[in-house]
mmCIF file of C-alpha atoms in Angstrom:
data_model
loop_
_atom_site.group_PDB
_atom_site.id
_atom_site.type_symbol
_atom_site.label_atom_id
_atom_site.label_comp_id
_atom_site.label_asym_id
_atom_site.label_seq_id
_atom_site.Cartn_x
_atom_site.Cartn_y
_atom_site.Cartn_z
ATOM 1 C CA UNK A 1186 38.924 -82.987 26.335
ATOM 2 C CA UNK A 1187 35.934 -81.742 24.559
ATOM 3 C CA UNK A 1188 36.140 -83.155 21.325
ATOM 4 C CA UNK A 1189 33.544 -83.637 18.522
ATOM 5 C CA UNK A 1190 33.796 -85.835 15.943
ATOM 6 C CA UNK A 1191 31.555 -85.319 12.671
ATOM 7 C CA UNK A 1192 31.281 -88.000 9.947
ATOM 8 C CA UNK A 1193 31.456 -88.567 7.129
ATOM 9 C CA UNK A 1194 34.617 -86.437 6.489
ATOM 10 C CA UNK A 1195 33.642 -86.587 2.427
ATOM 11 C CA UNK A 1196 30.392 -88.048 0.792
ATOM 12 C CA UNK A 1197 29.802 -87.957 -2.762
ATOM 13 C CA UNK A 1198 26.023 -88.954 -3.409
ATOM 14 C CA UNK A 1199 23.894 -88.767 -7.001
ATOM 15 C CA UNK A 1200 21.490 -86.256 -7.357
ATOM 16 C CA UNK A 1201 17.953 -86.825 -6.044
ATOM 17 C CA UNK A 1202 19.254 -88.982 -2.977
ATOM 18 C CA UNK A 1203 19.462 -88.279 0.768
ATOM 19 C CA UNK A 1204 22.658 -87.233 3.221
ATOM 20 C CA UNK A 1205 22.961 -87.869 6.507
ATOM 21 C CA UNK A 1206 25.872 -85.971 8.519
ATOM 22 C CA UNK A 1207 26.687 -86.729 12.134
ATOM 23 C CA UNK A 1208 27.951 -84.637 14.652
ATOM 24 C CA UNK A 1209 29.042 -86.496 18.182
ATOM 25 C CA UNK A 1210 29.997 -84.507 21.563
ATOM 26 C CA UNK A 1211 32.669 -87.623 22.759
ATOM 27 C CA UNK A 1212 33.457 -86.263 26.236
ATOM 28 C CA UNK A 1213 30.616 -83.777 27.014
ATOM 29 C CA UNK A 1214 27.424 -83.549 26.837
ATOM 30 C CA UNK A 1215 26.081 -80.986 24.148
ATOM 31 C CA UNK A 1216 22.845 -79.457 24.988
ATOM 32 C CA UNK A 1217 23.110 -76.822 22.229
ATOM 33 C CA UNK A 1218 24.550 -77.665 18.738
ATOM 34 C CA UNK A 1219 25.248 -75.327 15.323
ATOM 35 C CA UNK A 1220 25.171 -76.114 11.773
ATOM 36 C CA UNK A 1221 27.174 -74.392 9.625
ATOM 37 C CA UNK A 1222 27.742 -74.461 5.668
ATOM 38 C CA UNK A 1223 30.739 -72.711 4.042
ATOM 39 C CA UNK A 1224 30.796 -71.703 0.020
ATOM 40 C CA UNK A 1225 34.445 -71.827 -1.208
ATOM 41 C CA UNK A 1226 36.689 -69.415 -0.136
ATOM 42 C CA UNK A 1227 33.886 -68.001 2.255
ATOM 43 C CA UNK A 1228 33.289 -67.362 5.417
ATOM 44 C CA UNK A 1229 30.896 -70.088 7.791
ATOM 45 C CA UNK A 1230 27.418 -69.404 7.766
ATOM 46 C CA UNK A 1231 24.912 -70.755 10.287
ATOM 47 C CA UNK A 1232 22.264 -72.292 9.441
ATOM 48 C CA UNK A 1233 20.968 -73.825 12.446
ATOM 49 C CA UNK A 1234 20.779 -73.686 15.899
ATOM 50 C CA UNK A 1235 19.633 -77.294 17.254
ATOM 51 C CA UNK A 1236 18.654 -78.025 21.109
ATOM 52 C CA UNK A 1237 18.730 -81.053 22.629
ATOM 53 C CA UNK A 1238 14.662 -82.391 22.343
ATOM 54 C CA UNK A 1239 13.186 -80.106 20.200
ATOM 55 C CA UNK A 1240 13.167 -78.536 16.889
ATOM 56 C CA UNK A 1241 16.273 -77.152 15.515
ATOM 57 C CA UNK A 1242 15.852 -73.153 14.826
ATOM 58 C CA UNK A 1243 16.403 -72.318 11.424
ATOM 59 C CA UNK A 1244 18.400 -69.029 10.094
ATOM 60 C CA UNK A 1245 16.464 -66.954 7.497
ATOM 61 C CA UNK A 1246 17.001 -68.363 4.398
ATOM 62 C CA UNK A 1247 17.554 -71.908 4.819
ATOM 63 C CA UNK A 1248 14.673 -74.754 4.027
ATOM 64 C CA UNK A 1249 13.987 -76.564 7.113
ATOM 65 C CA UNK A 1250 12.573 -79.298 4.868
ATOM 66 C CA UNK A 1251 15.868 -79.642 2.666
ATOM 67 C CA UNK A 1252 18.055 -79.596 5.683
ATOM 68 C CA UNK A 1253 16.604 -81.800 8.700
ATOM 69 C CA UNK A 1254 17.984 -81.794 11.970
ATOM 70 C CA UNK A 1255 17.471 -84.271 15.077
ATOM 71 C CA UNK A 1256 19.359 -83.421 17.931
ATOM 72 C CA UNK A 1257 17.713 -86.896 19.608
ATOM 73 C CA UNK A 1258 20.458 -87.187 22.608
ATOM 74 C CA UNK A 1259 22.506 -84.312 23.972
ATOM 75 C CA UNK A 1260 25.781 -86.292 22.547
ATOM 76 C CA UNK A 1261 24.568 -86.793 18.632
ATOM 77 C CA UNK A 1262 22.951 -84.091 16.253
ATOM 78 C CA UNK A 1263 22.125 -84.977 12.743
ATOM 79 C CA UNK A 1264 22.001 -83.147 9.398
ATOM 80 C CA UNK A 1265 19.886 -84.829 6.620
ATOM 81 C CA UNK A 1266 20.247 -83.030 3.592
ATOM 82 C CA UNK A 1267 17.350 -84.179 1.309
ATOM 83 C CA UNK A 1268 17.043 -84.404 -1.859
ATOM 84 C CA UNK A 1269 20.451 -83.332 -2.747
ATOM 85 C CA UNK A 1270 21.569 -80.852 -5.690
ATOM 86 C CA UNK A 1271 24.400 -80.368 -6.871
ATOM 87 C CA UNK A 1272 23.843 -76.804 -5.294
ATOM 88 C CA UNK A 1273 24.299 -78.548 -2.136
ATOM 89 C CA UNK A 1274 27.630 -79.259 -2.889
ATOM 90 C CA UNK A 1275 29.531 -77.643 0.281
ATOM 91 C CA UNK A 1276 31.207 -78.257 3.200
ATOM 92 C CA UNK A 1277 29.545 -78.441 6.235
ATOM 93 C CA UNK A 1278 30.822 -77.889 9.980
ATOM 94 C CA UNK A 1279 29.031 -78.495 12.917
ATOM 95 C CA UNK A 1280 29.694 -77.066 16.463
ATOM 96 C CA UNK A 1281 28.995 -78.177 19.830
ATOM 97 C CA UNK A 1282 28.584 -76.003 22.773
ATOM 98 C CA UNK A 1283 29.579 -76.883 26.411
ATOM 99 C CA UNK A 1284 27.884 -75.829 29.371
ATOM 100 C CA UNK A 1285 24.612 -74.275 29.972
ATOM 101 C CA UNK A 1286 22.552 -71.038 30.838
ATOM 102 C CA UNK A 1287 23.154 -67.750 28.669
ATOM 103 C CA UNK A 1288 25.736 -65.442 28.673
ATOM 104 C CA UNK A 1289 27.902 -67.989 30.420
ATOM 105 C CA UNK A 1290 31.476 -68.222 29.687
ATOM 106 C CA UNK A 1291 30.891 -71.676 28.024
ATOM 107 C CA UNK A 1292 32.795 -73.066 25.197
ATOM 108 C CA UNK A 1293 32.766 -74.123 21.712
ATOM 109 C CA UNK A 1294 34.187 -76.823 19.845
ATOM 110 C CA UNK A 1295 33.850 -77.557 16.099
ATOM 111 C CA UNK A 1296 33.670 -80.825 14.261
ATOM 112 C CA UNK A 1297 36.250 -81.397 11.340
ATOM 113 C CA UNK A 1298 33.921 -80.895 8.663
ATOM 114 C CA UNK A 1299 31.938 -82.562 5.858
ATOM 115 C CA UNK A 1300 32.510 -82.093 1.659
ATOM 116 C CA UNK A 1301 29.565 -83.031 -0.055
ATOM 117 C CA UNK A 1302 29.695 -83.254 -3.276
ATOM 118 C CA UNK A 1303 26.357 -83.663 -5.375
ATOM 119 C CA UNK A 1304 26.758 -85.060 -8.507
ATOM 120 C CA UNK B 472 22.550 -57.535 14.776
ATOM 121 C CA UNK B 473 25.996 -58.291 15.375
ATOM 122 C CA UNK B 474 28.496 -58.579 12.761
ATOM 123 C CA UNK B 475 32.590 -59.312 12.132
ATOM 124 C CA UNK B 476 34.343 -57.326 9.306
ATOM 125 C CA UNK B 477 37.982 -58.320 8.554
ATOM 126 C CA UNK B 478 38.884 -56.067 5.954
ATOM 127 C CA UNK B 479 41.724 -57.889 3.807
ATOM 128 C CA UNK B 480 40.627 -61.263 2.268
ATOM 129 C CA UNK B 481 44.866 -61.973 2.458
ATOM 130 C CA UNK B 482 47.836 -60.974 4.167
ATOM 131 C CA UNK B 483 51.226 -61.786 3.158
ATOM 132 C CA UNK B 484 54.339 -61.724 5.196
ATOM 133 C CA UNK B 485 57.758 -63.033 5.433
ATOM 134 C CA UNK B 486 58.717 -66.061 7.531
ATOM 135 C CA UNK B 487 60.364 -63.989 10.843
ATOM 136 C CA UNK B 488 58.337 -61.053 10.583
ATOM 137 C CA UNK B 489 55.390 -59.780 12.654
ATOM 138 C CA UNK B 490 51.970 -60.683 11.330
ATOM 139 C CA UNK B 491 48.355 -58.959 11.805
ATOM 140 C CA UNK B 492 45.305 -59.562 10.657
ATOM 141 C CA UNK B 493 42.346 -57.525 11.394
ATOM 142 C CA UNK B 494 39.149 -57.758 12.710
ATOM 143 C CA UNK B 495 36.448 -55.336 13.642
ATOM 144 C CA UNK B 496 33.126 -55.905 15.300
ATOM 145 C CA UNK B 497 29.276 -54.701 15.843
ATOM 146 C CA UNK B 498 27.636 -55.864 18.910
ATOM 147 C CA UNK B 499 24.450 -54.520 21.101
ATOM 148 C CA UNK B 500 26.039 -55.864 24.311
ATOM 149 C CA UNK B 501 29.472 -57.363 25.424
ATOM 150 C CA UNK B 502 31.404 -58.862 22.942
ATOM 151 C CA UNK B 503 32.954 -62.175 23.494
ATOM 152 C CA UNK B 504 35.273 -62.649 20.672
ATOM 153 C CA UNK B 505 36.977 -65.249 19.344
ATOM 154 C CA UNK B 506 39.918 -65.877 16.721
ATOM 155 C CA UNK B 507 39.680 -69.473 14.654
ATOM 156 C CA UNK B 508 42.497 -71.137 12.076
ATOM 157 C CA UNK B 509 41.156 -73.548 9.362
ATOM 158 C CA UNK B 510 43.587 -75.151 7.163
ATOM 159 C CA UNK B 511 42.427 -76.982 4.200
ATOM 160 C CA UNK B 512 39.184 -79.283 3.992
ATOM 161 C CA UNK B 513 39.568 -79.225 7.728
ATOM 162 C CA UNK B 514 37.406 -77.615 10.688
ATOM 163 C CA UNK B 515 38.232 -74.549 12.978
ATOM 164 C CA UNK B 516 40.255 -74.609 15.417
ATOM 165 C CA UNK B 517 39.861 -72.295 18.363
ATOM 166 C CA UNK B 518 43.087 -69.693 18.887
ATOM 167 C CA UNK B 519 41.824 -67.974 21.465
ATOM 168 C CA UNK B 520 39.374 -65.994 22.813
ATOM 169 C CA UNK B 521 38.458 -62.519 24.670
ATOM 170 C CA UNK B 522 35.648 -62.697 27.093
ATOM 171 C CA UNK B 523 36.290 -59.973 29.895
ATOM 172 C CA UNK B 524 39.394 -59.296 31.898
ATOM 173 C CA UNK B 525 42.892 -58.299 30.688
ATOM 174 C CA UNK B 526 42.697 -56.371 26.685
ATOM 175 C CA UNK B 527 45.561 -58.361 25.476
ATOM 176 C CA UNK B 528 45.062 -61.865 25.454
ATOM 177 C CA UNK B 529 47.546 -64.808 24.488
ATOM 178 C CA UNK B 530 46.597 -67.915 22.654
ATOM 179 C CA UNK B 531 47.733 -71.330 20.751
ATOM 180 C CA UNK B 532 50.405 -71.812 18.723
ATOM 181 C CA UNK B 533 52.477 -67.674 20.095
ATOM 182 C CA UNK B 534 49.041 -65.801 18.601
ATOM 183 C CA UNK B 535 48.074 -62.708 20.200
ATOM 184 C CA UNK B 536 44.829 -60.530 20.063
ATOM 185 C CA UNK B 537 43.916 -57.279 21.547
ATOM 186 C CA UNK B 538 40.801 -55.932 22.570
ATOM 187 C CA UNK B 539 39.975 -52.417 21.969
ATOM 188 C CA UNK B 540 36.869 -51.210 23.017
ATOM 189 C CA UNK B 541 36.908 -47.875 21.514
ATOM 190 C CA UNK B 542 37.511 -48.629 18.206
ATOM 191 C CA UNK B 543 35.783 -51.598 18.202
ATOM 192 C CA UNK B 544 38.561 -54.182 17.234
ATOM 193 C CA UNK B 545 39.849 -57.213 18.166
ATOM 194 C CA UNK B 546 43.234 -57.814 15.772
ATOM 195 C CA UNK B 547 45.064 -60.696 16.036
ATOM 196 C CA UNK B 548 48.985 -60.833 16.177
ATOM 197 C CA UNK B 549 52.158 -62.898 16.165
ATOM 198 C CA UNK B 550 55.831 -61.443 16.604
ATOM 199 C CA UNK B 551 57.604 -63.994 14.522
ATOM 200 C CA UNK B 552 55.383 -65.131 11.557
ATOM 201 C CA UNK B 553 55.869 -69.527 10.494
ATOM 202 C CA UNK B 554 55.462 -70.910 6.857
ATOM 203 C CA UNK B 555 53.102 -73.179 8.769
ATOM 204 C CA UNK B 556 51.265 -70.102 9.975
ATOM 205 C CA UNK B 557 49.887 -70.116 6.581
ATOM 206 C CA UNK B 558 46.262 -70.971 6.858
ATOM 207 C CA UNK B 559 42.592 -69.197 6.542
ATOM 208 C CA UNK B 560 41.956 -66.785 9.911
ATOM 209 C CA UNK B 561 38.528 -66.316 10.947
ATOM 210 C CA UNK B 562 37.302 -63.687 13.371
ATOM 211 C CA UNK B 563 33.781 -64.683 15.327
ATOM 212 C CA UNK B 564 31.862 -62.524 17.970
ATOM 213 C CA UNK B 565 28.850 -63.640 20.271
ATOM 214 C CA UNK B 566 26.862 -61.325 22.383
ATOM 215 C CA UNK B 567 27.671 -61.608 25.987
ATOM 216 C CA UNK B 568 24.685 -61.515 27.686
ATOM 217 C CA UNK B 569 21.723 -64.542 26.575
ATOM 218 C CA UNK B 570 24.146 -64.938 23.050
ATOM 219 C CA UNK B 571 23.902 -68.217 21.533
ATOM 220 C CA UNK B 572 24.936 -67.691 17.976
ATOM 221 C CA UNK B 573 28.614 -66.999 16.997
ATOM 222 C CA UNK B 574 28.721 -64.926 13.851
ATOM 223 C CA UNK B 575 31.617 -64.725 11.676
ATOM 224 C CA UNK B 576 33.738 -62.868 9.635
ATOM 225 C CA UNK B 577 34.779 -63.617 5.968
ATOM 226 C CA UNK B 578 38.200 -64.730 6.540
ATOM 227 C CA UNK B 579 41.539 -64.067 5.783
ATOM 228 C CA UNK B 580 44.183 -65.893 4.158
ATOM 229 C CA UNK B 581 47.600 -65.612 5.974
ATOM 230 C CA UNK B 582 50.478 -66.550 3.502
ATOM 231 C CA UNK B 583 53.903 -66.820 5.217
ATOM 232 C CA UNK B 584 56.977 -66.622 2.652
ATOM 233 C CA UNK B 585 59.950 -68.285 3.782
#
């Protein structure tokens, strides 16, 4: 059980054009998802924190307006990168978690991942 | 804030030998920590995880990881290191009480010689 599925697994789009990235909970229901974006031989960095019916929270840093998020139904979240550079170019995780309230021994499960590459 | 520091970007060790990699962490409250593997162009995937209870705590695939508390680590071990241990180890910490976001470290890279 808990499984999330993200897709695409690669995308290769021109410069200038839009990204979409999906992130599905398949056997739970995912009030609370994360957006992450890892450089090369780096560590994950969040750069979102997206609830379930209203607007994703945004980490220092990162352009709410480049990188959209709709978390529309508490089993899909979406990452739009607009726009695209080739600065863009990186791979990008997404994480689901299970189970609500705070503090609560709840669980995490990550998506396979997405390469974009911006050309 | 919180933050994760694993101090060697790579560890190597022979096949059949014991393997650790080190983490060390920052947090206001109680740590839950966590240990992830990522092989290549592919997602984490959880190892296991210390929330509260016993310090020494067993996960996937013969990994170990112990919590100490006074020095503020959480390393992660195996007895008998696997070629197919290989891989990129990540070390992630959450606040225990009201934490939402996992933070984590840089990563190391575990080569296993055979």
């Amino acid at each position: 059980g808990a499984v999330v599925s993200q897709h695409p697994s690669r995308v290769i789009c021109k410069s200038g054009t839009s990204v979409k990235i999906e992130c599905r909970s398949l056997d739970f229901q995912a009030t609370t998802m994360f957006w992450y974006r890892q450089f090369p031989k780096q560590s994950l960095m969040l750069m979102a924190t997206s609830n379930e019916g209203s607007k994703a929270t945004y980490e220092q840093g990162v352009e709410k307006d480049k990188f959209l998020i709709n978390h529309a139904s508490l089993t899909l979240s979406t990452l739009t990168v607009t726009s695209a550079h080739p600065e863009d170019s990186s791979f990008y995780i997404c994480s689901a978690r299970r189970g609500t309230g705070s503090g609560a021994n709840y669980g995490y499960t990550f998506g396979s991942g997405t390469r974009l590459t911006v050309v | 804030a919180q933050s994760v520091a694993q101090p060697e970007d790579q560890v190597n060790v022979a096949e059949g030998n014991p393997l650790t990699v080190k983490c060390t962490y920052s947090v206001s409250g109680n740590p839950y920590l966590f240990w992830y593997v990522q092989y290549p162009n592919r997602g984490l995937q959880f190892l296991l995880k210390y929330i509260t209870g016993d310090n020494l705590v067993k996960g996937s695939y013969g990994f170990e990881a112990e919590f100490n508390k006074s020095q503020t680590s959480f390393h992660l071990k195996k007895p008998s290191a696997l070629v197919s241990d290989s891989a990129l180890y990540f070390c992630a910490v959450r606040e225990g009480t009201g934490g939402f976001k996992t933070i984590f470290g840089a990563g190391t890279r575990l080569f296993v010689k055979a």
